[in-house]
């Protein structure tokens, strides 16, 4: 149970830092290691996907952005989805039905990422932000109450995407993180090289597949402990009575 | 032999991933580059003294963007360009042959010489416009005046032979497709393992990225993008696709104003809704000289936004119109004409 507690702490920290602007601190130079709208009135860090689109529109070679992404990727890969991202936390709260993942379909998030970047380049506009359910939740709704936004077409589009995503999350655990999140796609590229790692001791594994029923991402940790979809939440580790799975942080190479 | 195969494919994947990353860098780079290619088809051009000839200039647009206002000017040479404006708009991936009218004076020096031209054009990606200036040269052979000088009407610099040449599309499509293929290969394959050299490579990328990025002040750029909320960028309002036009009623209400009103318009160069607000305010100030407006770029002058209360809960919101004497602010562009009229008609 140790991992679950640590993870709750991490997610609380993510929420706290995500909305720390409520203290009046304003925008910092940091990029958020998850999907978190920078237009949110209380955000203190920049959304990596929103920033990437803007940099493409500007025609800037994104050295700083790449550097920050590698920092996050190397540190934990998709661990940020499981331990930090506020929208991931919302996905967690609504994950009632743990459905086995369709591995081939889960690549759709890469298409979302590619479409986001290419769309920004072709149309010179932040198309993804106009559909993003995180922006619906963290920008559209707060600004509606603050009187800056009104109920108009873009607002309704935002509410539509948010509703679809919420229904998806209720029907399929971590629906957004599995199939659609472009930030998840980006971090998953680093999943197998990151320092935070899931380990499997095959000699201890009996193949009971308890870990599979626990996994919110619907992967089979006792086969695919280094799956690119693994958010390193550690539920499988907590569920394994034989201690075959473990989480570790190591800088050393694995092979 | 069998054992070495997975290792080889891992290396290939590592190379593929590095190339894909490079591809991601190359795409944004393409944005600021020249998008037109110029070449004279008839080189050299023979011009008798005191007459007019035209040179065929081929212009190819090698991008997905539209090029505007292509103009030519002479930098040096024994001749003159009689009409500098060549063509208003050249579409994406298209190709035209233009006649550049050149004239030689009666006392132009006989002989071969090189003329230098400056070609200027603009192109826009959204609200961001770039002006590109390029130089091209053309060999000129001035010969003795003909016995009967030809001095008819100027040849028109019209499109002589518009050709849509899809052959140029490869310049964009190939790198893009290659990047996509590599990305797909990356996705489809299992990611390379945690080898020491992979970690080292990534640490290197990280150090260079952060170090060089911060030295270019990209962290500040990121901060300024995050700190300014453009209402149409995250879908709070519709992005306007047409310029506003002040209604008849609006025009009369503006002309009826008798007080001096000072407005400040806060905008950002990358904000899609700002040109709409600027245009509407411009029409208002043109109709009534008592109303003045000053445009402030919040990327440049954040203090002004700070001083004037354009910041709401830590975000500078653009476009914003401030009436200086009342301190009232209008954010965004929805129903802007109506809201602007109310703002202007209020007595301080």
Short mmCIF file of N, CA and C in Angstrom, two decimals, chain A residues 26-29 31 37-44 46 51 54-68 70-71 74 107 110 114 117-118 121-126 129-130 135 139-140 143 146 148-155 158 186 189-197 223-224 226 250-255, chain B residues 10 21 24-25 27-32 64-65 125-128 130 172 176 180 184 186-196 198-199 202-203 205-210 212-214 216 218-227 229 231-239 269-270 272 299 312-315 317 331 334-335 339:
data_model
loop_
_atom_site.label_atom_id
_atom_site.label_comp_id
_atom_site.label_asym_id
_atom_site.label_seq_id
_atom_site.Cartn_x
_atom_site.Cartn_y
_atom_site.Cartn_z
N UNK A 26 1.22 34.12 -10.37
CA UNK A 26 1.37 34.44 -11.80
C UNK A 26 2.12 33.37 -12.57
N UNK A 27 2.35 33.63 -13.84
CA UNK A 27 2.96 32.63 -14.72
C UNK A 27 4.47 32.55 -14.51
N UNK A 28 4.98 31.34 -14.42
CA UNK A 28 6.43 31.15 -14.31
C UNK A 28 6.99 30.69 -15.66
N UNK A 29 8.28 30.42 -15.70
CA UNK A 29 8.92 30.00 -16.95
C UNK A 29 8.86 28.48 -17.14
N UNK A 31 7.54 24.56 -17.72
CA UNK A 31 6.59 23.81 -18.54
C UNK A 31 6.02 22.70 -17.65
N UNK A 37 -3.94 23.15 -18.78
CA UNK A 37 -4.12 24.34 -19.61
C UNK A 37 -3.43 25.58 -19.04
N UNK A 38 -2.61 26.25 -19.87
CA UNK A 38 -1.96 27.47 -19.39
C UNK A 38 -2.91 28.65 -19.37
N UNK A 39 -4.05 28.49 -20.05
CA UNK A 39 -5.03 29.58 -20.03
C UNK A 39 -5.85 29.54 -18.75
N UNK A 40 -5.71 28.46 -17.99
CA UNK A 40 -6.43 28.36 -16.71
C UNK A 40 -6.04 29.56 -15.85
N UNK A 41 -7.02 30.25 -15.27
CA UNK A 41 -6.70 31.46 -14.50
C UNK A 41 -5.71 31.22 -13.36
N UNK A 42 -5.61 29.97 -12.91
CA UNK A 42 -4.74 29.71 -11.77
C UNK A 42 -3.50 28.92 -12.13
N UNK A 43 -3.22 28.76 -13.41
CA UNK A 43 -2.04 28.00 -13.81
C UNK A 43 -0.79 28.84 -13.58
N UNK A 44 0.28 28.18 -13.16
CA UNK A 44 1.54 28.91 -13.01
C UNK A 44 2.60 28.35 -13.96
N UNK A 46 3.32 26.35 -18.06
CA UNK A 46 2.84 26.38 -19.44
C UNK A 46 2.48 24.97 -19.90
N UNK A 51 2.18 25.05 -25.86
CA UNK A 51 3.42 25.76 -26.17
C UNK A 51 4.00 25.25 -27.48
N UNK A 54 2.25 26.79 -30.33
CA UNK A 54 2.62 28.19 -30.50
C UNK A 54 4.01 28.34 -31.09
N UNK A 55 4.94 27.47 -30.67
CA UNK A 55 6.30 27.57 -31.18
C UNK A 55 6.33 27.25 -32.67
N UNK A 56 5.48 26.27 -33.08
CA UNK A 56 5.42 25.94 -34.50
C UNK A 56 4.86 27.12 -35.28
N UNK A 57 3.83 27.77 -34.72
CA UNK A 57 3.25 28.93 -35.40
C UNK A 57 4.28 30.05 -35.52
N UNK A 58 5.07 30.22 -34.45
CA UNK A 58 6.12 31.25 -34.47
C UNK A 58 7.27 30.89 -35.39
N UNK A 59 7.44 29.59 -35.66
CA UNK A 59 8.61 29.16 -36.42
C UNK A 59 9.86 29.15 -35.57
N UNK A 60 9.71 28.91 -34.26
CA UNK A 60 10.86 28.85 -33.37
C UNK A 60 11.37 27.41 -33.30
N UNK A 61 12.68 27.24 -33.36
CA UNK A 61 13.22 25.90 -33.11
C UNK A 61 13.17 25.69 -31.59
N UNK A 62 12.39 24.70 -31.13
CA UNK A 62 12.06 24.67 -29.69
C UNK A 62 13.11 24.00 -28.82
N UNK A 63 14.30 24.62 -28.68
CA UNK A 63 15.35 24.01 -27.88
C UNK A 63 14.91 23.82 -26.42
N UNK A 64 14.37 24.88 -25.86
CA UNK A 64 13.99 24.85 -24.44
C UNK A 64 12.91 23.79 -24.22
N UNK A 65 11.96 23.77 -25.12
CA UNK A 65 10.85 22.81 -25.02
C UNK A 65 11.38 21.37 -25.08
N UNK A 66 12.26 21.10 -26.06
CA UNK A 66 12.83 19.76 -26.19
C UNK A 66 13.59 19.39 -24.93
N UNK A 67 14.40 20.35 -24.43
CA UNK A 67 15.18 20.10 -23.21
C UNK A 67 14.27 19.70 -22.05
N UNK A 68 13.18 20.47 -21.87
CA UNK A 68 12.28 20.19 -20.76
C UNK A 68 11.58 18.84 -20.94
N UNK A 70 12.73 16.24 -22.47
CA UNK A 70 13.67 15.16 -22.18
C UNK A 70 13.88 15.04 -20.66
N UNK A 71 13.91 16.18 -19.97
CA UNK A 71 14.02 16.13 -18.50
C UNK A 71 12.89 15.28 -17.93
N UNK A 74 12.99 11.53 -19.24
CA UNK A 74 14.06 10.75 -18.64
C UNK A 74 13.77 10.46 -17.17
N UNK A 107 -2.49 3.44 -30.06
CA UNK A 107 -1.59 4.30 -30.83
C UNK A 107 -2.30 5.54 -31.37
N UNK A 110 -0.91 8.93 -30.70
CA UNK A 110 0.18 9.47 -31.52
C UNK A 110 -0.37 10.22 -32.73
N UNK A 114 0.40 13.98 -33.67
CA UNK A 114 0.86 14.39 -35.01
C UNK A 114 -0.11 15.39 -35.61
N UNK A 117 0.34 18.87 -34.07
CA UNK A 117 1.51 19.63 -34.51
C UNK A 117 1.40 20.04 -35.97
N UNK A 118 0.94 19.10 -36.81
CA UNK A 118 0.81 19.42 -38.23
C UNK A 118 -0.30 20.46 -38.43
N UNK A 121 0.93 23.83 -37.77
CA UNK A 121 1.81 24.31 -38.83
C UNK A 121 1.00 24.73 -40.06
N UNK A 122 0.03 23.90 -40.43
CA UNK A 122 -0.73 24.17 -41.65
C UNK A 122 -1.66 25.37 -41.49
N UNK A 123 -2.35 25.43 -40.35
CA UNK A 123 -3.36 26.48 -40.19
C UNK A 123 -2.87 27.65 -39.35
N UNK A 124 -1.63 27.54 -38.85
CA UNK A 124 -1.09 28.58 -37.99
C UNK A 124 -2.07 28.93 -36.88
N UNK A 125 -2.62 27.92 -36.28
CA UNK A 125 -3.61 28.16 -35.24
C UNK A 125 -3.54 27.02 -34.22
N UNK A 126 -3.92 27.30 -33.00
CA UNK A 126 -3.89 26.28 -31.96
C UNK A 126 -5.20 25.49 -32.01
N UNK A 129 -6.13 23.18 -28.94
CA UNK A 129 -6.60 23.88 -27.74
C UNK A 129 -8.10 24.17 -27.80
N UNK A 130 -8.60 24.34 -29.03
CA UNK A 130 -10.01 24.67 -29.18
C UNK A 130 -10.90 23.46 -28.96
N UNK A 135 -8.81 22.24 -21.53
CA UNK A 135 -9.12 23.67 -21.65
C UNK A 135 -10.59 23.92 -21.32
N UNK A 139 -10.27 26.26 -18.40
CA UNK A 139 -10.32 27.64 -18.90
C UNK A 139 -11.74 28.08 -19.21
N UNK A 140 -12.43 27.33 -20.08
CA UNK A 140 -13.76 27.77 -20.51
C UNK A 140 -14.70 27.97 -19.33
N UNK A 143 -13.64 30.88 -16.91
CA UNK A 143 -13.80 32.19 -17.53
C UNK A 143 -15.27 32.54 -17.74
N UNK A 146 -16.16 34.03 -14.62
CA UNK A 146 -15.49 35.32 -14.43
C UNK A 146 -16.03 36.38 -15.40
N UNK A 148 -15.56 36.56 -18.65
CA UNK A 148 -14.76 36.80 -19.85
C UNK A 148 -15.32 35.95 -21.00
N UNK A 149 -15.68 34.70 -20.71
CA UNK A 149 -16.23 33.82 -21.75
C UNK A 149 -17.75 33.90 -21.73
N UNK A 150 -18.33 33.60 -22.86
CA UNK A 150 -19.78 33.56 -22.95
C UNK A 150 -20.19 32.22 -23.54
N UNK A 151 -21.47 31.91 -23.42
CA UNK A 151 -21.94 30.66 -24.03
C UNK A 151 -22.10 30.92 -25.53
N UNK A 152 -21.09 30.56 -26.27
CA UNK A 152 -21.12 30.74 -27.73
C UNK A 152 -20.68 29.44 -28.37
N UNK A 153 -20.47 29.46 -29.68
CA UNK A 153 -20.14 28.22 -30.37
C UNK A 153 -18.86 27.56 -29.85
N UNK A 154 -17.74 28.32 -29.74
CA UNK A 154 -16.53 27.68 -29.22
C UNK A 154 -16.74 27.08 -27.84
N UNK A 155 -17.53 27.78 -27.01
CA UNK A 155 -17.79 27.27 -25.66
C UNK A 155 -18.54 25.93 -25.73
N UNK A 158 -16.32 23.16 -26.76
CA UNK A 158 -15.53 22.73 -25.60
C UNK A 158 -16.34 21.82 -24.69
N UNK A 186 3.66 11.73 -26.06
CA UNK A 186 5.02 12.27 -26.03
C UNK A 186 5.84 11.60 -24.93
N UNK A 189 7.03 7.88 -25.36
CA UNK A 189 8.24 7.62 -26.15
C UNK A 189 9.43 7.36 -25.23
N UNK A 190 9.38 7.98 -24.06
CA UNK A 190 10.51 7.86 -23.13
C UNK A 190 10.30 6.75 -22.10
N UNK A 191 9.14 6.08 -22.17
CA UNK A 191 8.77 5.19 -21.08
C UNK A 191 9.83 4.13 -20.78
N UNK A 192 10.46 3.62 -21.82
CA UNK A 192 11.39 2.53 -21.59
C UNK A 192 12.79 2.99 -21.23
N UNK A 193 13.04 4.29 -21.35
CA UNK A 193 14.37 4.76 -20.99
C UNK A 193 14.35 5.58 -19.70
N UNK A 194 13.18 5.76 -19.12
CA UNK A 194 13.11 6.66 -17.96
C UNK A 194 13.70 6.01 -16.71
N UNK A 195 14.05 6.85 -15.75
CA UNK A 195 14.69 6.36 -14.52
C UNK A 195 13.67 5.64 -13.62
N UNK A 196 12.43 6.13 -13.60
CA UNK A 196 11.40 5.46 -12.81
C UNK A 196 10.93 4.25 -13.63
N UNK A 197 10.99 3.10 -13.02
CA UNK A 197 10.78 1.88 -13.80
C UNK A 197 10.02 0.82 -13.04
N UNK A 223 3.42 -9.58 -18.36
CA UNK A 223 4.06 -9.80 -19.66
C UNK A 223 4.79 -8.54 -20.12
N UNK A 224 4.04 -7.41 -20.01
CA UNK A 224 4.53 -6.18 -20.66
C UNK A 224 4.88 -5.15 -19.61
N UNK A 226 7.27 -3.30 -19.49
CA UNK A 226 7.83 -2.06 -20.05
C UNK A 226 6.96 -1.52 -21.19
N UNK A 250 16.29 4.04 -11.00
CA UNK A 250 17.72 3.79 -11.18
C UNK A 250 18.23 4.54 -12.39
N UNK A 251 19.41 5.07 -12.25
CA UNK A 251 20.03 5.83 -13.33
C UNK A 251 20.78 4.87 -14.25
N UNK A 252 21.19 3.73 -13.67
CA UNK A 252 21.98 2.77 -14.44
C UNK A 252 21.18 2.13 -15.56
N UNK A 253 21.82 1.75 -16.62
CA UNK A 253 21.15 1.08 -17.72
C UNK A 253 20.68 -0.31 -17.30
N UNK A 254 19.69 -0.81 -18.01
CA UNK A 254 19.09 -2.08 -17.61
C UNK A 254 19.73 -3.27 -18.30
N UNK A 255 20.36 -3.00 -19.45
CA UNK A 255 20.86 -4.16 -20.19
C UNK A 255 22.37 -4.16 -20.25
N UNK B 10 17.52 -2.51 -33.04
CA UNK B 10 17.45 -1.48 -32.00
C UNK B 10 18.24 -0.25 -32.39
N UNK B 21 13.17 13.19 -34.41
CA UNK B 21 13.28 14.40 -33.59
C UNK B 21 13.79 15.55 -34.44
N UNK B 24 11.10 16.90 -36.49
CA UNK B 24 10.20 17.77 -35.74
C UNK B 24 10.77 19.17 -35.61
N UNK B 25 12.12 19.24 -35.55
CA UNK B 25 12.77 20.55 -35.46
C UNK B 25 12.71 21.25 -36.81
N UNK B 27 10.52 21.12 -39.26
CA UNK B 27 9.24 21.65 -39.73
C UNK B 27 9.04 23.11 -39.32
N UNK B 28 9.20 23.43 -38.01
CA UNK B 28 9.02 24.84 -37.66
C UNK B 28 10.05 25.75 -38.30
N UNK B 29 11.25 25.20 -38.56
CA UNK B 29 12.30 26.02 -39.18
C UNK B 29 11.86 26.54 -40.53
N UNK B 30 11.08 25.70 -41.24
CA UNK B 30 10.68 26.05 -42.59
C UNK B 30 9.83 27.31 -42.63
N UNK B 31 9.28 27.69 -41.48
CA UNK B 31 8.31 28.78 -41.46
C UNK B 31 8.87 30.15 -41.83
N UNK B 32 10.15 30.42 -41.48
CA UNK B 32 10.61 31.79 -41.71
C UNK B 32 11.42 31.92 -43.00
N UNK B 64 3.41 26.07 -48.79
CA UNK B 64 1.95 25.97 -48.67
C UNK B 64 1.33 27.34 -48.42
N UNK B 65 2.16 28.38 -48.31
CA UNK B 65 1.64 29.71 -48.00
C UNK B 65 1.52 30.55 -49.26
N UNK B 125 1.67 33.76 -42.00
CA UNK B 125 1.18 32.52 -41.40
C UNK B 125 0.28 33.01 -40.28
N UNK B 126 -1.02 32.95 -40.50
CA UNK B 126 -1.93 33.54 -39.53
C UNK B 126 -1.71 35.04 -39.48
N UNK B 127 -1.50 35.58 -38.29
CA UNK B 127 -1.28 37.02 -38.15
C UNK B 127 0.20 37.38 -38.27
N UNK B 128 1.03 36.36 -38.37
CA UNK B 128 2.46 36.64 -38.43
C UNK B 128 2.86 36.80 -39.88
N UNK B 130 5.83 37.90 -42.74
CA UNK B 130 7.26 38.06 -42.95
C UNK B 130 7.49 38.79 -44.26
N UNK B 172 7.95 19.67 -49.51
CA UNK B 172 7.31 19.64 -48.20
C UNK B 172 6.89 18.21 -47.88
N UNK B 176 8.10 15.60 -44.72
CA UNK B 176 6.99 15.37 -43.81
C UNK B 176 6.65 13.88 -43.76
N UNK B 180 6.95 11.27 -40.72
CA UNK B 180 5.80 10.48 -40.28
C UNK B 180 6.13 9.00 -40.28
N UNK B 184 6.14 6.57 -37.21
CA UNK B 184 5.35 5.34 -37.19
C UNK B 184 6.24 4.14 -36.85
N UNK B 186 8.88 4.24 -35.16
CA UNK B 186 9.20 4.39 -33.74
C UNK B 186 8.08 3.84 -32.86
N UNK B 187 6.86 4.21 -33.27
CA UNK B 187 5.70 3.81 -32.48
C UNK B 187 5.51 2.30 -32.59
N UNK B 188 5.63 1.80 -33.81
CA UNK B 188 5.35 0.39 -34.04
C UNK B 188 6.38 -0.50 -33.36
N UNK B 189 7.59 -0.01 -33.26
CA UNK B 189 8.63 -0.86 -32.67
C UNK B 189 8.59 -0.73 -31.15
N UNK B 190 9.18 -1.68 -30.50
CA UNK B 190 9.33 -1.53 -29.05
C UNK B 190 10.50 -0.58 -28.84
N UNK B 191 10.35 0.29 -27.89
CA UNK B 191 11.35 1.35 -27.70
C UNK B 191 12.68 0.74 -27.28
N UNK B 192 13.74 1.37 -27.73
CA UNK B 192 15.07 0.86 -27.41
C UNK B 192 15.26 0.78 -25.89
N UNK B 193 16.01 -0.21 -25.45
CA UNK B 193 16.18 -0.44 -24.02
C UNK B 193 16.98 0.65 -23.34
N UNK B 194 17.10 0.52 -22.04
CA UNK B 194 17.84 1.53 -21.26
C UNK B 194 19.32 1.21 -21.29
N UNK B 195 19.96 1.59 -22.36
CA UNK B 195 21.41 1.39 -22.42
C UNK B 195 22.08 2.65 -21.90
N UNK B 196 23.31 2.49 -21.45
CA UNK B 196 24.01 3.66 -20.91
C UNK B 196 24.15 4.76 -21.95
N UNK B 198 22.18 5.39 -24.45
CA UNK B 198 20.91 6.08 -24.72
C UNK B 198 20.70 7.17 -23.68
N UNK B 199 20.94 6.79 -22.40
CA UNK B 199 20.81 7.77 -21.32
C UNK B 199 21.75 8.94 -21.55
N UNK B 202 20.50 11.16 -24.31
CA UNK B 202 19.36 11.97 -23.88
C UNK B 202 19.81 13.09 -22.94
N UNK B 203 20.76 12.77 -22.05
CA UNK B 203 21.27 13.81 -21.16
C UNK B 203 21.94 14.90 -21.99
N UNK B 205 21.17 15.74 -25.13
CA UNK B 205 20.10 16.51 -25.79
C UNK B 205 19.49 17.49 -24.80
N UNK B 206 19.28 16.99 -23.60
CA UNK B 206 18.68 17.77 -22.52
C UNK B 206 19.55 19.00 -22.20
N UNK B 207 20.86 18.73 -22.03
CA UNK B 207 21.76 19.82 -21.64
C UNK B 207 21.84 20.86 -22.75
N UNK B 208 21.99 20.39 -23.99
CA UNK B 208 22.09 21.33 -25.11
C UNK B 208 20.78 22.10 -25.26
N UNK B 209 19.66 21.36 -25.21
CA UNK B 209 18.35 21.99 -25.37
C UNK B 209 18.12 23.07 -24.34
N UNK B 210 18.31 22.71 -23.08
CA UNK B 210 18.05 23.68 -22.01
C UNK B 210 19.04 24.84 -22.05
N UNK B 212 21.07 25.96 -24.54
CA UNK B 212 20.97 26.84 -25.71
C UNK B 212 19.62 27.56 -25.72
N UNK B 213 18.57 26.82 -25.35
CA UNK B 213 17.23 27.42 -25.32
C UNK B 213 17.16 28.59 -24.36
N UNK B 214 17.74 28.42 -23.17
CA UNK B 214 17.69 29.50 -22.19
C UNK B 214 18.58 30.65 -22.63
N UNK B 216 18.92 31.59 -25.57
CA UNK B 216 18.12 32.31 -26.57
C UNK B 216 16.88 32.94 -25.95
N UNK B 218 14.39 31.46 -24.61
CA UNK B 218 13.15 30.78 -24.99
C UNK B 218 12.27 30.52 -23.78
N UNK B 219 12.88 30.46 -22.60
CA UNK B 219 12.06 30.28 -21.40
C UNK B 219 11.19 31.51 -21.18
N UNK B 220 11.76 32.69 -21.51
CA UNK B 220 10.97 33.92 -21.36
C UNK B 220 9.86 33.98 -22.40
N UNK B 221 10.20 33.49 -23.60
CA UNK B 221 9.20 33.45 -24.67
C UNK B 221 8.05 32.56 -24.23
N UNK B 222 8.41 31.40 -23.66
CA UNK B 222 7.38 30.47 -23.19
C UNK B 222 6.53 31.12 -22.12
N UNK B 223 7.19 31.83 -21.21
CA UNK B 223 6.45 32.49 -20.13
C UNK B 223 5.48 33.52 -20.70
N UNK B 224 5.96 34.27 -21.72
CA UNK B 224 5.09 35.32 -22.25
C UNK B 224 3.92 34.71 -23.02
N UNK B 225 4.12 33.53 -23.62
CA UNK B 225 3.00 32.86 -24.29
C UNK B 225 1.99 32.41 -23.25
N UNK B 226 2.51 31.89 -22.13
CA UNK B 226 1.61 31.40 -21.09
C UNK B 226 0.90 32.51 -20.35
N UNK B 227 1.57 33.68 -20.25
CA UNK B 227 1.01 34.74 -19.40
C UNK B 227 -0.05 35.56 -20.12
N UNK B 229 -3.43 35.62 -22.44
CA UNK B 229 -4.52 34.80 -22.93
C UNK B 229 -5.15 35.49 -24.12
N UNK B 231 -8.12 35.45 -26.53
CA UNK B 231 -9.45 34.86 -26.33
C UNK B 231 -9.84 33.87 -27.42
N UNK B 232 -9.32 34.08 -28.64
CA UNK B 232 -9.73 33.15 -29.68
C UNK B 232 -8.79 31.95 -29.78
N UNK B 233 -7.68 31.99 -29.02
CA UNK B 233 -6.70 30.90 -29.17
C UNK B 233 -7.09 29.63 -28.44
N UNK B 234 -7.73 29.73 -27.30
CA UNK B 234 -8.12 28.51 -26.60
C UNK B 234 -9.61 28.24 -26.73
N UNK B 235 -10.25 28.94 -27.65
CA UNK B 235 -11.65 28.63 -27.89
C UNK B 235 -12.58 29.28 -26.89
N UNK B 236 -12.30 30.53 -26.51
CA UNK B 236 -13.26 31.27 -25.69
C UNK B 236 -14.16 32.06 -26.63
N UNK B 237 -13.59 32.42 -27.77
CA UNK B 237 -14.36 33.12 -28.80
C UNK B 237 -14.01 32.54 -30.16
N UNK B 238 -14.83 32.86 -31.13
CA UNK B 238 -14.59 32.44 -32.51
C UNK B 238 -13.41 33.26 -33.07
N UNK B 239 -12.60 32.64 -33.90
CA UNK B 239 -11.57 33.41 -34.60
C UNK B 239 -12.24 34.13 -35.77
N UNK B 269 1.23 40.04 -31.10
CA UNK B 269 1.40 39.80 -32.53
C UNK B 269 0.84 38.45 -32.99
N UNK B 270 0.72 37.50 -32.08
CA UNK B 270 0.28 36.17 -32.49
C UNK B 270 -1.20 35.94 -32.20
N UNK B 272 -5.02 35.97 -32.76
CA UNK B 272 -5.81 35.92 -33.98
C UNK B 272 -6.98 36.88 -33.98
N UNK B 299 3.42 41.81 -25.48
CA UNK B 299 4.67 41.07 -25.42
C UNK B 299 5.84 42.01 -25.16
N UNK B 312 -6.18 39.89 -15.55
CA UNK B 312 -7.19 39.30 -14.68
C UNK B 312 -6.65 38.00 -14.14
N UNK B 313 -6.62 37.86 -12.86
CA UNK B 313 -6.09 36.68 -12.18
C UNK B 313 -4.81 36.16 -12.84
N UNK B 314 -3.87 37.06 -13.00
CA UNK B 314 -2.54 36.66 -13.47
C UNK B 314 -2.40 36.55 -14.98
N UNK B 315 -3.50 36.65 -15.73
CA UNK B 315 -3.41 36.54 -17.19
C UNK B 315 -3.68 37.89 -17.84
N UNK B 317 -5.21 39.50 -20.82
CA UNK B 317 -6.16 39.01 -21.81
C UNK B 317 -6.16 39.96 -23.01
N UNK B 331 -12.86 43.16 -23.03
CA UNK B 331 -12.03 42.03 -23.44
C UNK B 331 -12.68 41.32 -24.60
N UNK B 334 -16.31 39.55 -29.08
CA UNK B 334 -17.71 39.19 -29.32
C UNK B 334 -18.61 40.41 -29.09
N UNK B 335 -19.51 40.68 -30.03
CA UNK B 335 -20.39 41.87 -30.00
C UNK B 335 -19.58 43.13 -29.76
N UNK B 339 -20.56 46.77 -27.78
CA UNK B 339 -19.91 47.06 -26.49
C UNK B 339 -19.04 48.31 -26.57
#
